[in-house]
Amino acid sequence: MILKDPRTRHRRLGVVAAATGLLAALLTAVPAAATPDPGDGTAASGTEVSQSTEAQVRSAIADGEIPGQDEIVHSDNIEHLTNIPKDALPGTNSDLAFQGRYAFAGNYDGFRIFDISNPKAPKTVAQVLCPGSQNDISVSGNLLFLSTDSSRSDSSCNSTTQPVTEKSSWEGMKVFDISDKTNPRYVAAVETACGSHTHTLVPERKNVYIYVSSYSPNAAYPDCQPPHDGISVIKVPRNAPEKAAVVGFPVLFPGEGPDGGGNPGSPTNPGVSKTTGCHDITVLPSKDLAAGACMGDGILFSIADPEHPKVIDQVQDNVNFAFWHSATFNQKANKVVFTDELGGGGAATCNATVGPDRGADGIYDIVGKGDKRKLVFRSYFKIPRHQADTENCVAHNGSLIPVKGKDIMVQAWYQGGVSVWEFTDSSKPKEIGYFERGPLTTDTLKVGGAWSAYYYNGYIYSNDIAKGFDVLKLSDRRTDPAKWVRLKELNTQTQPDYFD
């Protein structure tokens, strides 16, 4: 089904969120982090909303202002090819990685491998049970990497939840051998300070370096002490991954005292997360550059020496950014798109109450040369379709669509769906395509929607938290040239040089 006119969705939705008090509570909550284990829960639980909110949602569906419950809608230039529901792994679906004809899908209960040689009919090759949120996932050669950011009884795939206050608890990186895609083998584990919320690969011929992002230290956590303020660097020998080990902990936000040198957050900057580490880092190896989305700060740094990254510039947005979540370079490396995960991904922020500049993307130009380069803010981008107050919606994971001379990306927005948008003009971003489902429920705010949406070898692949693995086909004269770009491997946090 195609929406007749998405502009109608700007007028009514979101007007009751403040009255319910639900949005306010969610927006002041601390984003999910390496805090006491949430129990690796799934997206099944929900938060009740008021009867007036429920009535508003039902009315908006009846009037055609939003899609019906679970109804699929999309722009004319996007086709939904297929959906593969969850199977043996019932947990929350998370990130994606790609290699050859395979897609690797993270899940809080482990990971799943798909054969996508026929994008219209992906086939499950393997499902590996290995609980430990978030199970952020990457691949390089014969190795697969998983982030564990919940306190476990040990590093095995049979571990159970255990309080982070216990010294024996384990969090960190897991390494699998995937030379046989039908039978991945668990080969190494490396514990890291404050666990591993996400990770980023810096691959070399003999070794793979991993930048481990983690945050939210606490004096009561033996393995996660304040101020933290840095990243763990792991070195993994390709021919001997069992020797993987932490080789450094560069502090990116040096400062005096227990609070370190990043954004102090509230009460100095109300509504802004205090910086204690990074949430996500994207590297551009061809340019020896990296961009860090670090809670209350965005940073640009050099990775010419991968074991000793060097910060070039540091920026803050204490007006509209609550939580710097992720980063994407354009191909020329003269722009960075940072995302703000307002509400930690669990709130309804795509509505009139929140507005167009919060829970959005921030587009920054990179100005200058060498170590004097600066990040200069240009504009915000947010999807132009208001969502129901029972739909968690905020900017999340995306990737470039490789078109020479253009800056175009596809991005997940949780229950806001998947958006294709252009930022060739940094000051005037615009959406050029979309795909979404109607709300999971009309009586509760239940977490779901697209966690990640990436363009890989001619198709868009999305991992929906609740619904499973989606494949989309984009047909548009502005993006069609990307179909000729073929990659052997894609980890979006390790951005390739698409045209080399």
Coordinates of C-alpha atoms in Angstrom, one line a residue:
M1 CA 0.0 0.0 0.0
I2 CA 1.2 3.5 -0.8
L3 CA 0.3 6.4 1.5
K4 CA -1.6 9.0 -0.5
D5 CA -0.1 12.1 1.1
P6 CA 2.3 11.8 4.1
R7 CA 2.0 15.5 4.7
T8 CA -1.3 14.9 6.5
R9 CA 0.6 13.1 9.2
H10 CA 2.3 16.3 10.3
R11 CA -1.0 17.8 11.6
R12 CA -2.4 15.8 14.5
L13 CA -0.1 13.2 15.9
G14 CA 1.9 13.5 19.0
V15 CA -0.2 16.1 20.7
V16 CA -1.1 14.1 23.8
A17 CA 2.4 12.7 24.7
A18 CA 3.1 15.5 27.2
A19 CA -0.3 15.0 28.9
T20 CA 0.4 11.3 29.5
G21 CA 3.7 12.0 31.2
L22 CA 5.1 8.9 29.4
L23 CA 7.3 10.8 27.0
A24 CA 8.8 13.0 29.7
A25 CA 9.7 9.9 31.8
L26 CA 11.3 8.1 28.9
L27 CA 13.3 11.1 27.7
T28 CA 14.9 11.6 31.1
A29 CA 15.8 8.0 31.5
V30 CA 19.5 7.0 31.1
P31 CA 20.1 5.1 27.8
A32 CA 20.7 1.4 28.1
A33 CA 24.3 0.7 29.0
A34 CA 26.7 -1.6 30.8
T35 CA 24.7 -1.3 34.0
P36 CA 23.2 -4.1 36.0
D37 CA 22.1 -6.8 33.5
P38 CA 18.6 -6.2 32.3
G39 CA 18.2 -9.9 31.8
D40 CA 18.7 -9.9 28.0
G41 CA 15.0 -9.3 27.6
T42 CA 13.2 -9.3 24.3
A43 CA 11.0 -6.6 22.8
A44 CA 7.9 -8.3 24.2
S45 CA 7.3 -6.1 27.2
G46 CA 5.4 -2.8 26.8
T47 CA 4.5 0.3 28.7
E48 CA 0.9 1.2 29.1
V49 CA -0.4 4.5 27.8
S50 CA -3.4 6.5 28.8
Q51 CA -6.8 5.9 27.5
S52 CA -6.7 9.3 25.7
T53 CA -3.5 8.3 23.9
E54 CA -4.9 5.0 22.9
A55 CA -8.0 6.7 21.5
Q56 CA -5.8 9.2 19.6
V57 CA -3.8 6.3 18.0
R58 CA -7.0 4.4 17.0
S59 CA -8.5 7.6 15.6
A60 CA -5.3 8.4 13.6
I61 CA -5.4 4.9 12.1
A62 CA -9.1 5.1 11.2
D63 CA -8.5 8.5 9.5
G64 CA -5.6 7.1 7.5
E65 CA -3.1 9.5 9.2
I66 CA -0.9 6.5 10.2
P67 CA -0.8 2.9 8.9
G68 CA -3.0 0.4 10.6
Q69 CA -1.5 -2.0 13.2
D70 CA 1.3 -4.0 11.5
E71 CA 0.2 -2.6 8.1
I72 CA 3.1 -2.1 5.6
V73 CA 3.4 1.2 3.7
H74 CA 6.1 2.6 1.5
S75 CA 7.0 5.1 -1.1
D76 CA 6.6 4.3 -4.8
N77 CA 10.4 3.8 -5.3
I78 CA 10.7 1.0 -2.6
E79 CA 9.5 -2.5 -2.9
H80 CA 9.2 -4.9 0.1
L81 CA 10.6 -8.2 -1.3
T82 CA 10.4 -10.4 1.8
N83 CA 10.4 -10.8 5.5
I84 CA 12.0 -13.7 7.4
P85 CA 10.5 -13.9 10.9
K86 CA 12.5 -14.9 14.0
D87 CA 13.0 -18.6 14.5
A88 CA 15.2 -20.2 17.1
L89 CA 16.4 -16.9 18.6
P90 CA 13.5 -15.1 20.2
G91 CA 15.5 -12.1 21.6
T92 CA 15.8 -8.6 20.3
N93 CA 17.2 -8.4 16.8
S94 CA 20.1 -6.0 16.6
D95 CA 22.8 -5.2 14.0
L96 CA 23.8 -6.6 10.6
A97 CA 27.1 -7.4 8.8
F98 CA 27.7 -8.8 5.3
Q99 CA 30.2 -10.9 3.5
G100 CA 29.9 -12.3 0.0
R101 CA 26.5 -13.9 -0.3
Y102 CA 25.9 -13.9 3.4
A103 CA 24.2 -11.6 5.9
F104 CA 25.0 -11.9 9.6
A105 CA 22.2 -10.8 11.9
G106 CA 22.8 -10.1 15.6
N107 CA 20.2 -11.0 18.2
Y108 CA 20.3 -10.6 22.0
D109 CA 20.3 -14.4 22.2
G110 CA 23.0 -15.0 19.6
F111 CA 23.3 -14.5 15.8
R112 CA 21.8 -15.9 12.6
I113 CA 23.5 -16.3 9.2
F114 CA 21.5 -15.9 6.0
D115 CA 22.3 -16.9 2.5
I116 CA 21.2 -13.9 0.5
S117 CA 22.3 -15.0 -3.0
N118 CA 18.6 -14.7 -3.9
P119 CA 17.5 -11.6 -2.0
K120 CA 13.8 -12.4 -2.6
A121 CA 14.2 -15.7 -0.7
P122 CA 17.0 -15.6 1.9
K123 CA 17.8 -19.0 3.5
T124 CA 18.9 -19.6 7.0
V125 CA 22.4 -21.2 7.1
A126 CA 23.0 -21.2 10.9
Q127 CA 21.5 -20.0 14.1
V128 CA 23.9 -19.7 17.1
L129 CA 22.6 -19.5 20.6
C130 CA 25.0 -17.3 22.6
P131 CA 23.1 -14.9 24.9
G132 CA 24.5 -11.5 25.9
S133 CA 23.1 -8.2 24.8
Q134 CA 23.6 -6.4 22.5
N135 CA 25.5 -8.9 20.3
D136 CA 26.6 -6.1 18.0
I137 CA 28.1 -8.0 15.1
S138 CA 31.0 -7.7 12.6
V139 CA 32.9 -9.9 10.3
S140 CA 36.3 -9.9 8.7
G141 CA 37.7 -12.8 6.7
N142 CA 37.1 -16.0 8.6
L143 CA 36.3 -14.2 11.9
L144 CA 33.1 -13.0 13.4
F145 CA 32.9 -10.6 16.4
L146 CA 30.1 -10.2 19.0
S147 CA 29.8 -7.5 21.6
T148 CA 28.5 -8.5 25.1
D149 CA 27.2 -5.6 27.1
S150 CA 25.4 -7.4 29.9
S151 CA 26.9 -9.0 33.0
R152 CA 27.3 -12.8 32.5
S153 CA 28.4 -15.5 34.9
D154 CA 31.3 -16.3 32.5
S155 CA 32.4 -15.9 28.8
S156 CA 30.8 -19.1 27.5
C157 CA 27.6 -19.3 25.4
N158 CA 26.0 -21.2 28.3
S159 CA 26.5 -18.3 30.7
T160 CA 23.7 -16.8 32.8
T161 CA 23.0 -13.3 34.0
Q162 CA 24.9 -12.1 37.0
P163 CA 25.1 -8.7 38.8
V164 CA 27.7 -6.3 37.5
T165 CA 28.7 -5.6 41.1
E166 CA 30.3 -9.1 41.3
K167 CA 33.9 -9.1 40.4
S168 CA 33.6 -12.5 38.7
S169 CA 31.1 -11.2 36.2
W170 CA 32.1 -11.1 32.5
E171 CA 31.5 -8.7 29.7
G172 CA 33.4 -8.0 26.5
M173 CA 34.2 -9.3 23.0
K174 CA 33.6 -12.8 21.6
V175 CA 35.3 -14.2 18.5
F176 CA 34.0 -16.9 16.2
D177 CA 35.6 -18.8 13.3
I178 CA 33.2 -18.7 10.4
S179 CA 35.2 -20.5 7.8
D180 CA 32.3 -23.0 7.8
K181 CA 29.2 -20.8 7.7
T182 CA 27.0 -23.7 8.6
N183 CA 29.0 -24.4 11.8
P184 CA 30.6 -21.3 13.4
R185 CA 33.1 -22.1 16.1
Y186 CA 33.6 -20.0 19.3
V187 CA 37.4 -19.5 19.5
A188 CA 38.2 -16.5 21.8
A189 CA 36.8 -14.1 24.4
V190 CA 38.3 -10.9 25.7
E191 CA 37.0 -9.1 28.7
T192 CA 36.8 -5.3 28.4
A193 CA 36.2 -2.5 30.9
C194 CA 32.5 -1.8 31.1
G195 CA 31.7 -4.5 28.6
S196 CA 31.2 -3.9 24.9
H197 CA 28.1 -2.0 23.8
T198 CA 29.3 -1.7 20.3
H199 CA 32.6 -2.3 18.5
T200 CA 34.4 -1.2 15.3
L201 CA 36.9 -3.1 13.2
V202 CA 40.1 -1.6 11.9
P203 CA 41.2 -4.5 9.7
E204 CA 44.8 -5.1 8.5
R205 CA 46.4 -7.9 6.6
K206 CA 47.7 -9.9 9.6
N207 CA 45.6 -8.5 12.4
V208 CA 42.2 -7.1 13.1
Y209 CA 42.1 -4.2 15.6
I210 CA 38.8 -3.7 17.5
Y211 CA 37.7 -0.4 19.0
V212 CA 35.4 -1.3 21.9
S213 CA 32.8 1.3 22.8
S214 CA 31.4 1.1 26.4
Y215 CA 30.2 3.6 29.0
S216 CA 28.3 4.3 32.2
P217 CA 31.0 3.4 34.9
N218 CA 30.1 3.3 38.5
A219 CA 32.3 3.0 41.6
A220 CA 30.3 -0.1 42.7
Y221 CA 31.2 -1.9 39.5
P222 CA 34.6 -3.6 39.9
D223 CA 35.3 -3.9 36.2
C224 CA 33.8 -0.5 35.2
Q225 CA 35.3 2.2 37.3
P226 CA 34.9 6.0 36.7
P227 CA 35.7 8.1 34.9
H228 CA 36.3 5.5 32.1
D229 CA 36.2 8.1 29.2
G230 CA 38.0 5.9 26.7
I231 CA 37.9 2.8 24.4
S232 CA 39.5 -0.6 24.7
V233 CA 41.7 -1.5 21.8
I234 CA 41.9 -5.3 21.0
K235 CA 44.4 -6.9 18.7
V236 CA 43.3 -10.1 17.0
P237 CA 45.9 -12.1 15.0
R238 CA 44.0 -13.6 12.0
N239 CA 46.0 -16.8 12.1
A240 CA 45.8 -17.2 15.9
P241 CA 42.5 -15.5 17.1
E242 CA 42.8 -17.3 20.4
K243 CA 45.6 -14.9 21.2
A244 CA 43.3 -11.9 21.0
A245 CA 44.0 -9.4 23.8
V246 CA 43.5 -5.8 24.9
V247 CA 46.6 -3.8 23.8
G248 CA 45.6 -0.3 25.0
F249 CA 43.0 1.9 26.5
P250 CA 43.3 5.4 24.9
V251 CA 41.5 8.0 26.9
L252 CA 39.6 10.2 24.5
F253 CA 38.3 12.7 27.1
P254 CA 41.1 13.5 29.4
G255 CA 40.3 15.6 32.4
E256 CA 40.9 16.0 36.1
G257 CA 39.0 14.2 38.8
P258 CA 36.4 11.4 38.7
D259 CA 34.2 13.1 36.1
G260 CA 36.8 13.2 33.3
G261 CA 36.9 15.7 30.4
G262 CA 33.7 15.1 28.4
N263 CA 30.3 16.7 28.5
P264 CA 29.3 17.1 32.2
G265 CA 25.6 16.5 31.3
S266 CA 23.0 17.5 33.8
P267 CA 22.6 19.8 35.7
T268 CA 25.2 21.9 33.7
N269 CA 23.6 20.8 30.4
P270 CA 20.0 19.6 31.3
G271 CA 18.7 16.7 29.2
V272 CA 22.1 15.9 27.8
S273 CA 24.0 12.6 28.7
K274 CA 27.1 12.9 30.6
T275 CA 30.1 11.6 28.6
T276 CA 31.8 8.6 30.1
G277 CA 32.8 6.9 26.9
C278 CA 31.6 6.3 23.4
H279 CA 28.5 4.7 22.1
D280 CA 29.6 4.0 18.6
I281 CA 32.7 4.7 16.4
T282 CA 32.8 4.7 12.6
V283 CA 36.2 4.5 10.9
L284 CA 37.2 5.4 7.4
P285 CA 40.4 3.4 6.9
S286 CA 41.1 4.8 3.5
K287 CA 41.4 8.3 5.0
D288 CA 42.9 7.2 8.4
L289 CA 39.9 8.9 10.0
A290 CA 37.3 8.0 12.6
A291 CA 34.2 9.7 14.0
G292 CA 33.0 9.0 17.5
A293 CA 29.4 9.4 18.8
C294 CA 30.2 9.6 22.5
M295 CA 27.0 10.3 24.6
G296 CA 27.4 14.1 25.1
D297 CA 30.1 14.7 22.5
G298 CA 30.9 14.1 18.9
I299 CA 34.6 13.7 18.0
L300 CA 36.7 13.4 14.9
F301 CA 40.0 11.6 15.3
S302 CA 43.0 10.2 13.4
I303 CA 43.6 6.4 13.3
A304 CA 46.9 6.7 11.3
D305 CA 48.3 4.7 14.3
P306 CA 45.4 2.3 15.1
E307 CA 46.7 1.5 18.6
H308 CA 47.0 5.2 19.5
P309 CA 44.0 7.2 18.0
K310 CA 44.4 10.9 18.2
V311 CA 41.4 13.3 18.7
I312 CA 41.3 16.2 16.2
D313 CA 38.1 17.9 17.1
Q314 CA 35.3 17.7 19.7
V315 CA 31.9 19.2 19.4
Q316 CA 28.7 19.4 21.5
D317 CA 25.1 20.3 20.9
N318 CA 23.5 21.1 24.3
V319 CA 20.3 22.4 22.7
N320 CA 19.0 19.5 20.6
F321 CA 21.2 16.5 21.1
A322 CA 20.5 14.3 24.1
F323 CA 22.7 11.2 23.3
W324 CA 25.2 11.1 20.5
H325 CA 24.6 7.6 19.2
S326 CA 26.3 6.8 15.8
A327 CA 28.2 8.4 12.9
T328 CA 28.4 8.1 9.2
F329 CA 31.0 9.7 6.9
N330 CA 30.2 10.7 3.3
Q331 CA 32.4 9.2 0.6
K332 CA 34.6 12.3 0.3
A333 CA 35.2 12.4 4.0
N334 CA 34.2 16.1 4.2
K335 CA 30.9 15.4 6.1
V336 CA 29.7 13.4 9.1
V337 CA 26.2 12.5 10.0
F338 CA 25.7 12.1 13.7
T339 CA 22.5 10.6 15.2
D340 CA 20.8 11.6 18.4
E341 CA 19.1 8.6 20.1
L342 CA 16.8 10.7 22.3
G343 CA 15.1 8.5 24.9
G344 CA 17.5 5.6 24.4
G345 CA 15.5 4.1 21.6
G346 CA 12.5 3.3 23.8
A347 CA 10.5 6.5 23.5
A348 CA 7.9 8.0 21.0
T349 CA 9.9 11.0 19.8
C350 CA 8.7 11.2 16.1
N351 CA 5.8 13.5 16.9
A352 CA 4.8 17.1 17.0
T353 CA 5.5 17.4 20.7
V354 CA 9.2 16.6 20.2
G355 CA 9.5 18.4 16.9
P356 CA 11.9 18.2 13.9
D357 CA 15.3 18.9 15.6
R358 CA 15.5 16.5 18.5
G359 CA 15.9 12.7 18.1
A360 CA 17.3 13.6 14.6
D361 CA 20.4 13.5 12.5
G362 CA 23.0 16.3 12.8
I363 CA 24.9 17.0 9.6
Y364 CA 28.4 18.4 10.0
D365 CA 30.9 19.5 7.4
I366 CA 34.6 18.7 8.0
V367 CA 36.4 22.0 7.3
G368 CA 40.2 22.5 7.1
K369 CA 43.1 20.1 6.7
G370 CA 45.1 17.7 8.8
D371 CA 45.0 18.1 12.5
K372 CA 43.3 21.5 12.2
R373 CA 40.1 20.0 10.7
K374 CA 36.9 21.1 12.4
L375 CA 33.4 19.8 12.6
V376 CA 31.0 22.5 11.5
F377 CA 27.2 22.1 12.1
R378 CA 25.0 22.6 9.0
S379 CA 21.5 21.2 9.7
Y380 CA 19.2 18.5 11.1
F381 CA 17.3 15.8 9.4
K382 CA 14.3 13.9 10.7
I383 CA 11.8 11.8 9.0
P384 CA 8.8 13.9 7.9
R385 CA 6.1 11.4 9.0
H386 CA 4.8 11.7 12.5
Q387 CA 4.4 8.4 14.3
A388 CA 1.9 7.2 16.9
D389 CA 2.6 7.8 20.6
T390 CA 2.7 4.0 21.0
E391 CA 5.7 3.7 18.5
N392 CA 9.3 4.1 19.7
C393 CA 10.9 6.1 17.0
V394 CA 14.3 8.0 16.8
A395 CA 17.3 8.2 14.5
H396 CA 19.3 4.9 14.5
N397 CA 21.7 2.8 12.3
G398 CA 22.2 3.4 8.6
S399 CA 24.7 3.4 5.8
L400 CA 25.7 5.2 2.6
I401 CA 24.1 4.3 -0.7
P402 CA 27.2 4.6 -3.0
V403 CA 26.4 7.1 -5.7
K404 CA 29.3 9.2 -7.1
G405 CA 28.9 12.9 -6.6
K406 CA 25.9 12.4 -4.2
D407 CA 25.5 12.0 -0.5
I408 CA 22.7 9.6 0.0
M409 CA 22.0 7.1 2.9
V410 CA 19.5 4.7 4.1
Q411 CA 18.7 4.7 7.8
A412 CA 16.6 2.8 10.4
W413 CA 14.2 4.7 12.7
Y414 CA 12.8 1.9 14.9
Q415 CA 9.1 2.0 14.4
G416 CA 9.5 5.0 12.2
G417 CA 10.7 2.4 9.6
V418 CA 13.4 2.8 7.0
S419 CA 14.2 6.2 5.4
V420 CA 16.3 6.9 2.3
W421 CA 17.5 10.5 2.3
E422 CA 20.0 12.8 0.6
F423 CA 22.4 15.3 2.2
T424 CA 24.4 16.4 -0.8
D425 CA 23.5 19.9 0.2
S426 CA 24.4 19.8 3.9
S427 CA 22.0 22.6 4.7
K428 CA 19.0 21.1 2.9
P429 CA 18.6 17.4 3.5
K430 CA 15.6 15.7 2.1
E431 CA 13.9 12.3 2.2
I432 CA 13.6 10.5 -1.1
G433 CA 12.0 7.2 -0.1
Y434 CA 10.6 5.2 2.9
F435 CA 9.3 1.9 4.2
E436 CA 7.4 1.4 7.5
R437 CA 4.9 -0.7 9.4
G438 CA 2.0 0.6 11.5
P439 CA 2.3 0.4 15.3
L440 CA 2.9 -2.9 16.9
T441 CA 0.2 -2.1 19.4
T442 CA -2.4 0.7 20.0
D443 CA -2.7 0.4 23.7
T444 CA 1.0 0.2 24.9
L445 CA 4.3 1.6 23.9
K446 CA 6.0 -1.6 22.8
V447 CA 9.7 -1.5 21.6
G448 CA 10.1 -2.7 18.0
G449 CA 10.9 -1.6 14.5
A450 CA 14.0 -1.4 12.4
W451 CA 17.2 -1.5 14.4
S452 CA 19.5 -1.3 11.4
A453 CA 19.0 -0.6 7.7
Y454 CA 22.0 -1.0 5.3
Y455 CA 22.5 -0.9 1.5
Y456 CA 24.5 -3.9 0.3
N457 CA 25.1 -4.9 -3.3
G458 CA 21.9 -3.6 -4.8
Y459 CA 19.4 -4.1 -1.9
I460 CA 18.5 -2.7 1.4
Y461 CA 18.5 -5.1 4.3
S462 CA 16.9 -4.3 7.7
N463 CA 16.9 -6.2 11.0
D464 CA 13.5 -5.5 12.7
I465 CA 13.7 -5.9 16.5
A466 CA 10.4 -7.8 16.6
K467 CA 9.4 -8.7 13.1
G468 CA 12.6 -10.2 11.7
F469 CA 14.8 -9.8 8.6
D470 CA 13.5 -7.5 5.8
V471 CA 14.7 -7.1 2.3
L472 CA 13.8 -4.0 0.3
K473 CA 14.5 -3.1 -3.3
L474 CA 15.1 0.6 -4.1
S475 CA 14.4 1.7 -7.7
D476 CA 15.1 5.4 -8.3
R477 CA 17.2 7.2 -10.9
R478 CA 19.0 9.1 -8.1
T479 CA 20.2 5.8 -6.5
D480 CA 20.3 3.3 -9.4
P481 CA 24.0 3.9 -10.1
A482 CA 24.8 2.3 -6.7
K483 CA 23.6 -1.1 -8.1
W484 CA 26.9 -1.3 -10.0
V485 CA 29.0 -1.1 -6.8
R486 CA 29.8 -4.5 -5.5
L487 CA 31.5 -5.2 -2.2
K488 CA 33.0 -8.4 -0.8
E489 CA 32.4 -7.4 2.8
L490 CA 30.5 -4.7 4.7
N491 CA 30.6 -3.7 8.3
T492 CA 29.0 -0.2 8.2
Q493 CA 31.1 1.0 11.1
T494 CA 34.2 0.2 9.0
Q495 CA 33.2 2.3 6.0
P496 CA 34.8 1.2 2.7
D497 CA 36.1 3.3 -0.1
Y498 CA 33.2 2.4 -2.4
F499 CA 34.9 3.6 -5.6
D500 CA 38.5 2.4 -5.1

